[in-house]
mmCIF file of C-alpha atoms in Angstrom:
data_model
loop_
_atom_site.group_PDB
_atom_site.id
_atom_site.type_symbol
_atom_site.label_atom_id
_atom_site.label_comp_id
_atom_site.label_asym_id
_atom_site.label_seq_id
_atom_site.Cartn_x
_atom_site.Cartn_y
_atom_site.Cartn_z
ATOM 1 C CA MET A 1 0.000 0.000 0.000
ATOM 2 C CA ILE A 2 2.737 2.443 0.964
ATOM 3 C CA THR A 3 4.839 1.579 -2.094
ATOM 4 C CA LEU A 4 1.819 2.106 -4.315
ATOM 5 C CA PHE A 5 1.293 5.537 -2.789
ATOM 6 C CA ILE A 6 4.952 6.376 -3.342
ATOM 7 C CA GLU A 7 4.735 5.299 -6.987
ATOM 8 C CA ILE A 8 1.644 7.408 -7.539
ATOM 9 C CA THR A 9 3.154 10.515 -5.982
ATOM 10 C CA ASP A 10 6.387 9.901 -7.861
ATOM 11 C CA SER A 11 4.623 9.696 -11.218
ATOM 12 C CA ASP A 12 2.617 12.778 -10.309
ATOM 13 C CA PHE A 13 5.816 14.611 -9.432
ATOM 14 C CA GLN A 14 7.307 13.506 -12.742
ATOM 15 C CA ARG A 15 4.282 14.803 -14.619
ATOM 16 C CA GLN A 16 4.517 18.146 -12.850
ATOM 17 C CA ARG A 17 8.189 18.397 -13.706
ATOM 18 C CA ASN A 18 7.519 17.596 -17.356
ATOM 19 C CA TYR A 19 4.737 20.156 -17.412
ATOM 20 C CA LYS A 20 7.002 22.825 -15.941
ATOM 21 C CA ILE A 21 9.727 22.024 -18.470
ATOM 22 C CA PHE A 22 7.155 22.179 -21.264
ATOM 23 C CA GLN A 23 5.838 25.514 -19.984
ATOM 24 C CA ARG A 24 9.337 26.935 -19.809
ATOM 25 C CA LYS A 25 10.104 25.827 -23.374
ATOM 26 C CA ARG A 26 6.871 27.318 -24.646
ATOM 27 C CA TYR A 27 7.501 30.525 -22.732
ATOM 28 C CA SER A 28 10.995 30.880 -24.174
ATOM 29 C CA LEU A 29 9.614 30.276 -27.672
ATOM 30 C CA VAL A 30 7.015 32.986 -27.204
ATOM 31 C CA THR A 31 9.624 35.396 -25.857
ATOM 32 C CA LYS A 32 11.869 34.652 -28.821
ATOM 33 C CA TYR A 33 8.983 35.269 -31.197
ATOM 34 C CA ILE A 34 8.133 38.608 -29.550
ATOM 35 C CA ILE A 35 11.773 39.713 -29.594
ATOM 36 C CA GLU A 36 12.054 38.861 -33.287
ATOM 37 C CA LYS A 37 8.846 40.761 -33.996
ATOM 38 C CA ILE A 38 10.230 43.819 -32.225
ATOM 39 C CA LEU A 39 13.624 43.573 -33.907
ATOM 40 C CA PHE A 40 12.308 43.043 -37.421
ATOM 41 C CA LEU A 41 9.550 45.612 -37.572
#
């Protein structure tokens, strides 16, 4: 029971980490896009 709980929380943690990484990548892409728009007006 305890191991199952640990696995669940671990996978949840992993998902959160992946989501944060994804968000950061997307954010950097958007920033890059905005910067290019400003630079190449």
